[in-house]
Amino acid sequence: MKCLVAGGNVKVLGKAVHSLSRIGDELYLEPLEDGLSLRTVNSSRSAYACFLFSPLFFQLYQAATPGQDPPRCKILMKSFLSVFRSPVMLEKTVEKCCISINERSSRLVVQLHCKYGVRKTHNLSFQDCESLQAVFDPASCPHVLRAPAKVLGEAVLPFPPALAEVTLGIGRGRRVILRSYQDEEADSTVKAMVTEMSIGEEDFQQLQAQEGVAITFCLKEFRGLLSFAESANLSLSIHFDTPGSTPHLDDFASDDIDSYMIAMETTVGSESSRTLPSTSLSPGLQPLCHSEEEEEDEAEAELSTVPGTPPAQEVPLPVLWLHPGPRTLPAAPQPRAG
Amino acid sequence: MKFRAKIVDPACLNHFTRVSCMVAKLARACTLRIRPQKLNFILADTAAGGGVSMWCELPQENFFSEFQMEGVSEESNEIYVELTSENLFRALKTAQNARSLKVKLTNKHFPCLTVSVELSSASNSSRMVTHDIPVKVIPRKLWKNLQEPTVPDSDVSIYLPVLKTMKSVVEKMKNISNHLIIEANLNGDLNLKIESELVCVTTHFKDLGNPPLAPKASTQDRDPEQMVEVHVDIRKFLQFLAGQQVNPTKAVCNVVSHRMVHFDLLHEDVALQYFIPALS
């Protein structure tokens, strides 16, 4: 495997890694034909995130040495993040970033070509692993919201940074409501402040959900994706489901799943969204979701005229999949006078 | 019991937020006392709090464009509620670019102080943030502990130097000892002293000036050079200084020899009194 990232895309890669580091402690790196995928899952397996960098993102993209299988690596997130620790430094001094695998020493080599002839080489040890795959189908989610990341960033601003969970729902008058979620088992003598943010429908590019639907999810992980989306100035699509609204064809005895939420991004300026390639689950892999077939429809990204040069607007496709876990959802948010 | 108030002026909102920030730094939990003309933030001295107490008063009409309250009864037209100070500050902080802010007492499964903020947003869309701050209503029988403290009969009364200077000095002293000696005289001299086995550090402030003396026998024939001292926990003093983000309009320190130190501050129209007991 050999990938070369150049120019401003190095910073984008760095930001993606920062975003993933807010979710999981291990990074799964897998070069696919569709692009380089960086994935992670959190320790309780309730959040999964994936960034897919299409080949056009790279100046050079070679998924596998000819004749060999593409590698699948699991790396400590801390190690990989340390390469991209400072976004400022990446922007100012790094000209190119080369990611490759050194077969002999079994190391993932990340080499930063910096200004003034400085070259920083990081040799990271990795584990071979199975493909980390969450199979899901956003099209099966009945509810969709889409808004610029900036709007969602402003929406979560009033909540304390330490807040674990938040409920998103549609209130009266088609207002989108975010409310801090408090675990009912918590010490009831010390009640916590409840914060609620209400945003009008007009701030959303798409709002396909009925009044009264709501979903509770982990805010910390969501913020990780949001910070990436804000820095890249993108829109965020949120697809979600509520208990009982979608019949699940479950092979797996995952009775944890009441509902789930997918936050996906679309490419800049285009209406189409790319989905992850469907991969059958390897045996022994922990299932993260039900096994519905994915619809495959690769939309064409904008092509630049010079092959091999990443187009300026090429961005990875990030996906964050959040699974709220076994609990009953709170009552639909109270409507507020607008 | 009813309470409903509104702030529309950004400067007033800013000022109120700063007051709430100061209160949050001085007391984790405090009592909010609501009267027709005044609002108070009160921390009564308790063993748990280490004997520190605070009394903050502000005239409501300098902040609120609308203010309506109905106390517990007609004769006792007051409301006393206890809340976590940090919550109020956090709620107000989110209102920095607000068109308006409303505060009211509500009951949503439990009594709350609800802060509703109408945010101004570029795209002309309406955004509202609501914070429900849980409060505990304080019964009338406990009100007597929450009255305005009497200014103590102090041995020395002196104006304080610039608080920021004192804070930076005391912060360094904290690393040496927790036992701080505050001494002052009627000649405008204030000393902050700490002692350890190896070292003794004193910072001298001179020419601070003393407020005019009330005619009292005890102080009449005192030598103005004579120092009066009180020993306090340095952390409590630091906590008091940490709450003062801006240098106050007026700052007086009253020392009761070996008993307590009392600070009397005025931040524009907000009055603050803070008591630190002597170390036993």
XYZ file of C-alpha atoms in Angstrom:
618
model
C 0.000 0.000 0.000
C 1.186 3.495 -0.748
C -0.725 6.758 -0.537
C 0.550 10.250 -1.030
C -1.381 13.240 0.251
C -0.317 16.676 -0.854
C -0.921 20.317 -0.065
C -4.027 21.390 1.801
C -5.317 17.845 1.982
C -2.777 16.979 4.636
C -4.571 19.280 7.013
C -7.900 17.693 6.080
C -6.472 14.275 6.848
C -5.212 15.562 10.180
C -8.585 16.977 11.080
C -10.250 13.702 10.211
C -7.903 11.867 12.553
C -8.642 14.340 15.321
C -12.312 13.765 14.760
C -11.886 9.976 14.966
C -9.791 10.282 18.102
C -12.799 11.752 19.930
C -14.595 8.495 19.417
C -12.336 5.491 19.670
C -8.958 4.391 20.916
C -8.020 2.284 17.933
C -7.846 3.228 14.302
C -8.674 0.722 11.575
C -6.931 1.613 8.353
C -7.909 -0.176 5.195
C -7.153 0.800 1.627
C -10.049 -0.132 -0.591
C -10.607 0.281 -4.261
C -12.990 3.098 -3.486
C -10.414 4.815 -1.373
C -8.617 4.767 1.932
C -10.902 4.145 4.838
C -10.127 5.173 8.388
C -12.543 3.769 10.909
C -13.026 3.549 14.605
C -15.506 2.311 17.116
C -15.891 3.366 20.717
C -15.310 1.077 23.648
C -18.974 0.384 24.287
C -19.500 -0.262 20.587
C -22.223 2.336 20.482
C -20.520 4.689 18.077
C -18.796 3.910 14.839
C -17.132 6.404 12.572
C -15.583 6.067 9.173
C -13.806 8.459 6.887
C -13.490 7.346 3.295
C -10.887 9.202 1.253
C -11.462 8.644 -2.429
C -8.425 7.996 -4.675
C -8.802 11.502 -6.039
C -7.902 12.875 -2.638
C -4.383 11.544 -3.102
C -1.612 12.540 -5.420
C -0.800 8.873 -5.581
C -3.024 6.024 -4.437
C -2.027 2.425 -4.516
C -4.235 0.212 -2.403
C -2.093 -2.886 -2.562
C 1.115 -4.214 -3.958
C 0.087 -6.025 -7.161
C -0.526 -9.660 -6.477
C -1.127 -9.148 -2.786
C -4.198 -8.541 -0.709
C -4.690 -5.038 0.535
C -3.607 -4.805 4.147
C -5.966 -4.195 7.014
C -4.334 -2.512 9.955
C -5.368 -1.693 13.451
C -3.295 1.045 15.038
C -3.366 2.717 18.395
C -5.258 5.973 17.882
C -2.862 7.809 20.160
C 0.090 6.849 17.992
C -1.528 7.819 14.741
C -2.839 11.055 16.204
C 0.595 12.051 17.421
C 1.717 12.346 13.792
C -1.050 14.860 13.131
C -1.032 16.447 16.561
C -0.850 20.076 15.533
C -3.137 21.225 12.709
C -1.309 24.517 12.641
C 1.992 22.788 12.087
C 0.464 20.623 9.363
C -0.787 23.629 7.523
C 2.354 25.679 7.798
C 5.198 23.228 7.353
C 4.000 19.951 5.885
C 4.051 19.726 2.111
C 3.312 16.044 1.631
C 2.334 13.057 3.654
C 3.111 9.551 2.544
C 1.469 6.535 4.134
C 2.857 3.111 3.305
C 3.502 -0.280 4.792
C 6.955 -1.607 5.397
C 6.479 -5.351 4.902
C 9.843 -6.316 6.305
C 9.531 -4.589 9.635
C 5.730 -4.836 9.796
C 5.341 -1.185 10.363
C 2.963 1.409 9.032
C 5.191 4.204 7.832
C 3.861 7.749 7.869
C 6.303 10.161 6.409
C 5.825 13.913 6.530
C 7.743 15.868 3.909
C 8.151 19.313 5.402
C 9.576 22.604 4.356
C 13.302 23.182 4.180
C 13.991 19.579 3.334
C 12.892 18.264 6.703
C 11.431 14.798 6.629
C 9.698 13.258 9.624
C 9.220 9.532 9.542
C 6.954 7.717 11.933
C 7.084 3.952 12.132
C 3.923 2.714 13.777
C 3.351 -0.840 14.743
C 0.022 -2.293 13.804
C -2.020 -5.428 14.124
C -3.560 -7.260 11.249
C -7.244 -7.260 11.749
C -10.559 -8.019 10.270
C -12.439 -5.339 8.495
C -14.372 -3.203 10.934
C -17.670 -2.869 9.299
C -20.954 -1.481 10.338
C -23.518 -2.433 7.812
C -26.302 0.030 7.678
C -28.566 1.655 5.217
C -29.409 5.303 5.677
C -32.208 4.942 3.188
C -34.041 2.751 5.644
C -34.136 5.535 8.213
C -37.458 7.298 8.024
C -36.255 10.587 9.453
C -33.722 12.940 7.920
C -32.368 16.324 8.884
C -29.818 18.240 6.938
C -28.167 21.492 7.901
C -24.862 23.284 7.507
C -22.426 22.179 10.170
C -22.308 25.760 11.404
C -25.994 25.652 12.367
C -25.512 22.406 14.274
C -22.370 23.782 15.872
C -24.338 26.764 17.137
C -27.073 24.414 18.274
C -24.803 22.465 20.621
C -22.984 25.521 21.915
C -25.270 26.196 24.918
C -24.680 22.723 26.316
C -21.945 22.203 28.897
C -18.852 20.533 27.393
C -19.127 17.738 29.929
C -22.678 16.810 28.996
C -22.832 13.195 27.962
C -26.070 12.853 26.127
C -28.583 14.963 24.320
C -32.021 14.358 22.851
C -32.828 15.580 19.373
C -36.444 15.845 18.387
C -39.076 17.682 16.417
C -41.322 19.934 18.434
C -44.487 21.774 17.661
C -44.306 24.131 14.753
C -41.668 21.943 13.113
C -38.987 23.319 15.360
C -35.905 21.210 15.906
C -35.255 20.793 19.603
C -32.096 19.668 21.340
C -32.356 18.970 25.022
C -29.829 17.806 27.579
C -30.524 14.263 28.673
C -30.137 13.253 32.278
C -29.843 9.654 33.302
C -32.785 8.901 35.562
C -30.725 6.681 37.809
C -28.504 9.606 38.739
C -28.478 10.910 42.283
C -31.889 12.468 42.565
C -31.051 14.800 45.416
C -28.788 16.870 43.212
C -30.779 17.727 40.157
C -28.992 18.967 37.106
C -29.834 21.956 35.007
C -31.799 21.136 31.877
C -30.891 23.073 28.770
C -32.973 23.152 25.640
C -32.184 24.696 22.282
C -34.903 25.322 19.748
C -34.167 26.052 16.089
C -36.651 26.957 13.412
C -37.238 24.755 10.390
C -35.948 27.484 8.108
C -32.371 26.869 9.251
C -32.431 23.367 7.826
C -31.823 22.381 4.246
C -33.965 19.322 4.717
C -36.302 18.273 7.477
C -38.097 15.020 6.934
C -39.495 13.971 10.274
C -42.797 14.180 12.065
C -43.467 16.231 15.119
C -42.890 14.200 18.218
C -40.094 11.937 17.012
C -36.945 12.057 19.073
C -33.659 10.289 19.519
C -31.114 10.440 22.322
C -27.437 10.095 21.522
C -23.979 10.730 22.837
C -23.028 14.348 22.369
C -19.290 13.911 22.807
C -18.952 11.668 19.792
C -21.229 13.835 17.748
C -19.094 16.867 18.538
C -16.102 15.036 17.087
C -17.762 14.745 13.703
C -19.189 18.230 13.953
C -15.795 19.834 14.441
C -14.569 18.217 11.239
C -17.640 19.286 9.330
C -17.355 22.855 10.579
C -13.711 23.102 9.610
C -14.487 21.821 6.119
C -17.604 23.980 5.903
C -19.887 21.124 4.994
C -23.452 20.141 5.505
C -24.385 17.345 7.787
C -27.167 14.896 7.114
C -28.624 13.125 10.074
C -30.623 10.003 9.408
C -32.408 8.455 12.306
C -34.849 5.922 13.333
C -37.012 5.505 16.403
C -38.153 2.351 18.124
C -40.738 0.431 16.251
C -40.657 2.590 13.178
C -38.507 0.295 11.100
C -38.943 -3.451 10.965
C -35.543 -4.990 11.476
C -34.568 -8.154 9.714
C -32.155 -9.225 12.337
C -29.929 -12.206 12.059
C -28.222 -11.234 15.227
C -29.560 -11.373 18.704
C -28.872 -7.750 19.182
C -31.799 -6.839 21.289
C -29.904 -3.767 22.337
C -30.920 -1.953 19.272
C -33.892 0.282 19.819
C -32.891 2.937 17.426
C -29.879 4.359 15.743
C -28.726 7.501 14.163
C -26.401 8.089 11.258
C -24.738 11.337 10.574
C -23.317 11.513 7.112
C -21.861 14.169 4.994
C -22.440 14.966 1.423
C -19.765 16.144 -0.932
C -19.454 19.841 -1.330
C -22.050 21.349 -3.593
C -23.489 18.109 -4.784
C -26.757 16.583 -3.770
C -25.528 13.041 -3.996
C -24.077 11.144 -1.110
C -21.758 8.248 -1.312
C -22.386 5.184 0.749
C -19.838 2.784 2.074
C -19.087 -0.210 -0.051
C -20.987 -3.228 1.110
C -18.828 -5.869 2.654
C -20.069 -9.108 4.029
C -19.260 -9.512 7.668
C -16.276 -11.713 8.336
C -16.962 -14.570 10.678
C -16.265 -13.777 14.267
C -16.717 -10.093 13.819
C -18.977 -8.414 16.300
C -22.050 -7.274 14.507
C -22.791 -3.642 14.983
C -26.009 -3.422 13.105
C -28.526 -5.483 11.309
C -27.570 -7.008 8.029
C -29.520 -5.109 5.478
C -28.139 -4.883 2.029
C -26.645 -1.583 1.225
C -27.682 0.275 -1.775
C -24.677 0.929 -3.843
C -24.671 3.962 -5.922
C -21.341 5.543 -6.267
C -21.837 9.123 -7.221
C -19.147 10.702 -9.263
C -17.067 13.239 -7.446
C -15.846 16.230 -9.335
C -12.897 15.270 -11.470
C -9.983 17.508 -11.965
C -8.483 17.817 -15.407
C -5.024 16.632 -14.446
C -5.154 13.027 -13.302
C -3.439 12.419 -10.028
C -3.900 15.926 -8.760
C -6.498 15.988 -6.064
C -9.218 18.488 -6.872
C -9.341 21.328 -4.418
C -12.789 20.436 -3.172
C -12.279 16.735 -2.740
C -13.285 15.777 0.758
C -13.543 12.448 2.435
C -16.901 10.989 3.199
C -17.243 10.760 6.930
C -19.932 8.746 8.557
C -20.767 8.599 12.199
C -23.074 5.920 13.349
C -24.430 6.237 16.834
C -26.346 3.628 18.640
C -28.051 5.032 21.720
C -28.290 1.743 23.518
C -30.952 0.039 25.574
C -33.188 2.596 27.189
C -36.583 4.047 26.590
C -36.556 7.374 24.901
C -37.776 10.318 26.920
C -41.161 11.752 26.058
C -41.164 13.880 22.968
C -39.779 17.304 23.739
C -42.242 19.844 25.032
C -43.106 22.377 22.409
C -41.850 25.855 23.069
C -43.306 29.057 21.891
C -41.080 30.177 19.049
C -45.237 32.900 44.685
C -44.393 34.430 41.346
C -41.365 35.907 39.733
C -40.901 37.134 36.206
C -38.271 39.503 34.859
C -36.773 40.519 31.540
C -33.506 42.032 30.340
C -33.300 43.572 26.888
C -30.300 45.876 27.118
C -27.029 44.142 26.145
C -24.988 46.194 28.626
C -27.327 45.224 31.460
C -27.154 41.612 30.401
C -23.383 41.754 30.365
C -23.291 43.339 33.794
C -25.684 40.770 35.243
C -23.608 37.966 33.751
C -20.502 39.372 35.394
C -22.262 39.537 38.748
C -23.343 35.933 38.360
C -19.763 34.977 37.439
C -18.499 36.591 40.611
C -21.110 34.828 42.728
C -20.280 31.500 41.100
C -16.643 31.945 42.071
C -17.456 32.885 45.647
C -20.102 30.348 46.548
C -20.937 26.992 45.048
C -24.496 27.123 46.301
C -26.167 30.331 47.324
C -29.531 31.812 48.185
C -31.264 34.172 45.809
C -33.499 36.597 47.642
C -36.037 38.451 45.538
C -37.720 41.609 46.782
C -39.629 44.240 44.829
C -36.660 46.618 44.601
C -33.637 44.441 45.205
C -32.021 41.137 44.402
C -29.585 39.462 46.779
C -27.158 36.595 46.475
C -26.495 35.280 49.955
C -24.155 32.738 51.435
C -24.810 32.204 55.118
C -21.931 31.072 57.280
C -21.982 27.379 57.979
C -19.571 24.918 59.464
C -19.500 23.171 56.099
C -18.574 26.402 54.346
C -15.795 27.074 56.836
C -17.533 30.069 58.326
C -17.212 32.197 55.232
C -20.259 34.288 54.372
C -21.273 36.554 51.556
C -23.933 39.184 50.967
C -24.411 40.675 47.516
C -27.074 43.231 46.699
C -28.155 44.834 43.478
C -30.968 47.230 42.586
C -33.204 45.341 40.163
C -34.247 48.353 38.131
C -30.680 48.900 36.941
C -30.780 45.552 35.190
C -34.306 44.518 34.319
C -36.630 46.277 31.910
C -39.529 44.322 33.377
C -39.762 42.974 36.896
C -42.755 41.431 38.607
C -42.785 39.477 41.800
C -45.241 38.186 44.316
C -43.745 36.923 47.531
C -44.807 34.168 49.823
C -47.502 36.352 51.317
C -48.541 39.996 51.408
C -46.762 40.741 54.682
C -43.712 38.773 53.600
C -43.412 39.931 50.047
C -40.133 38.160 49.442
C -38.897 34.979 47.800
C -35.891 32.968 48.969
C -34.580 30.156 46.771
C -31.375 28.189 46.902
C -29.538 27.312 43.709
C -26.180 26.204 42.338
C -24.467 29.437 41.331
C -22.594 27.867 38.446
C -25.885 26.971 36.758
C -27.060 30.547 36.647
C -23.748 31.722 35.291
C -23.716 29.059 32.591
C -27.233 29.932 31.566
C -26.409 33.624 31.315
C -23.208 32.927 29.425
C -25.178 31.434 26.543
C -27.079 34.683 26.230
C -24.195 36.815 25.149
C -25.719 37.690 21.787
C -29.287 37.667 22.892
C -32.103 39.882 21.792
C -33.742 39.378 25.162
C -33.519 37.286 28.288
C -36.388 36.294 30.542
C -36.108 34.813 33.998
C -39.009 33.297 35.829
C -39.848 30.937 38.612
C -41.533 27.836 37.295
C -42.506 24.393 38.422
C -41.558 21.632 36.031
C -41.732 18.463 38.112
C -39.688 20.483 40.611
C -39.229 24.207 41.241
C -36.977 25.869 38.694
C -35.630 29.202 37.771
C -36.177 29.189 34.027
C -33.943 31.362 31.931
C -35.229 31.818 28.365
C -33.008 33.440 25.841
C -34.056 34.660 22.462
C -30.884 34.555 20.402
C -30.213 36.979 17.633
C -29.168 35.204 14.491
C -27.956 36.474 11.167
C -30.439 34.612 9.048
C -33.428 36.178 10.750
C -34.539 32.834 11.993
C -35.649 32.577 15.579
C -33.609 30.551 18.006
C -34.460 30.023 21.630
C -32.392 28.570 24.408
C -34.084 27.627 27.639
C -32.368 26.637 30.836
C -34.254 25.121 33.750
C -32.185 25.669 36.859
C -33.415 23.533 39.744
C -33.997 25.565 42.893
C -35.026 24.804 46.439
C -37.573 27.114 47.991
C -36.433 28.175 51.452
C -39.160 28.130 54.069
C -39.915 31.271 56.036
C -38.617 29.886 59.302
C -35.083 29.865 57.902
C -35.171 33.431 56.608
C -33.704 34.890 59.771
C -30.293 33.343 58.951
C -30.246 35.098 55.624
C -30.597 38.728 56.611
C -28.189 41.507 55.835
C -25.161 41.128 58.090
C -24.330 43.953 60.474
C -21.061 45.664 59.720
C -18.779 44.494 62.501
C -17.196 46.784 65.041
C -13.789 46.691 63.485
C -10.495 47.643 64.996
C -9.055 48.918 61.733
C -10.736 49.963 58.530
C -8.527 50.413 55.463
C -8.905 50.805 51.694
C -7.566 47.859 49.708
C -4.848 48.129 47.061
C -5.452 47.043 43.473
C -6.952 43.563 43.849
C -5.055 42.089 40.924
C -1.751 42.951 42.591
C -2.835 41.379 45.860
C -4.032 38.296 44.043
C -0.762 37.671 42.244
C 1.158 38.088 45.491
C -1.109 35.847 47.539
C -1.172 33.191 44.849
C 2.564 32.745 45.192
C 2.345 32.767 48.974
C -0.099 29.897 48.891
C 2.709 27.565 47.866
C 4.540 28.264 51.109
C 1.825 28.121 53.695
C -1.936 28.049 54.141
C -1.792 30.337 57.133
C -2.031 33.985 56.094
C -1.699 36.928 58.437
C -3.476 40.107 57.412
C -2.420 43.112 59.396
C -3.376 46.758 59.006
C -3.232 50.033 60.828
C -4.928 53.410 60.772
C -1.994 54.904 58.903
C -2.810 53.334 55.547
C -0.452 50.368 55.953
C -1.503 46.826 55.075
C 0.754 43.770 55.360
C 0.214 40.250 54.060
C 2.436 37.793 55.856
C 3.154 34.098 55.766
C 5.583 32.106 57.830
C 7.045 28.665 57.507
C 9.931 26.895 59.211
C 12.406 28.140 56.676
C 11.070 31.397 55.465
C 8.912 34.366 56.325
C 7.452 36.450 53.509
C 5.761 39.807 53.975
C 4.305 42.075 51.345
C 3.838 45.678 52.450
C 1.274 48.021 50.992
C 1.601 51.645 52.048
C -0.392 54.864 51.751
C -3.635 53.057 51.146
C -5.740 55.465 53.126
C -8.352 54.740 55.728
C -12.044 55.518 55.567
C -13.162 58.197 58.038
C -13.520 56.747 61.518
C -16.860 56.493 63.201
C -16.551 58.041 66.619
C -15.925 55.060 68.880
C -14.147 54.896 72.171
C -12.226 51.756 71.361
C -10.401 53.241 68.418
C -10.111 56.860 69.519
C -6.907 56.507 71.437
C -5.290 53.856 69.317
C -1.859 54.642 67.971
C -2.352 54.941 64.192
C 0.899 53.047 63.631
C -0.202 50.071 65.682
C -0.953 47.011 63.585
C -4.061 44.937 64.113
C -3.918 41.407 62.783
C -6.077 38.450 61.889
C -4.993 34.977 60.801
C -6.998 33.417 58.016
C -6.930 30.465 55.672
C -5.128 31.710 52.567
C -7.363 29.682 50.267
C -10.466 31.489 51.452
C -8.804 34.818 50.825
C -7.741 33.663 47.372
C -11.237 32.504 46.583
C -12.527 35.933 47.463
C -9.949 37.586 45.211
C -10.663 35.163 42.376
C -14.234 36.368 42.300
C -13.207 39.915 41.530
C -12.582 40.034 37.824
C -12.690 43.784 37.652
C -11.242 46.221 40.138
C -14.142 47.533 42.210
C -15.278 51.116 42.495
C -14.720 50.960 46.223
C -12.985 48.349 48.367
C -12.723 48.522 52.132
C -11.200 45.948 54.461
C -12.323 45.835 58.092
C -10.193 43.876 60.523
C -11.494 42.634 63.839
C -8.413 41.669 65.754
C -7.966 37.886 65.799
C -11.633 37.344 65.017
C -12.394 38.026 61.388
C -11.819 40.114 58.320
C -14.676 41.783 56.489
C -14.519 43.055 52.906
C -16.927 45.718 51.741
C -16.879 46.206 47.966
C -18.831 48.207 45.477
C -18.806 47.242 41.774
C -20.682 50.152 40.203
C -24.178 49.526 41.563
C -23.554 46.089 43.014
C -22.628 45.882 46.698
C -20.662 42.911 48.003
C -19.793 42.010 51.567
C -17.565 39.034 52.313
C -16.567 37.688 55.752
C -13.657 35.388 56.478
C -13.367 34.085 60.052
C -10.040 33.844 61.829
C -8.282 30.502 62.019
C -8.983 28.927 65.350
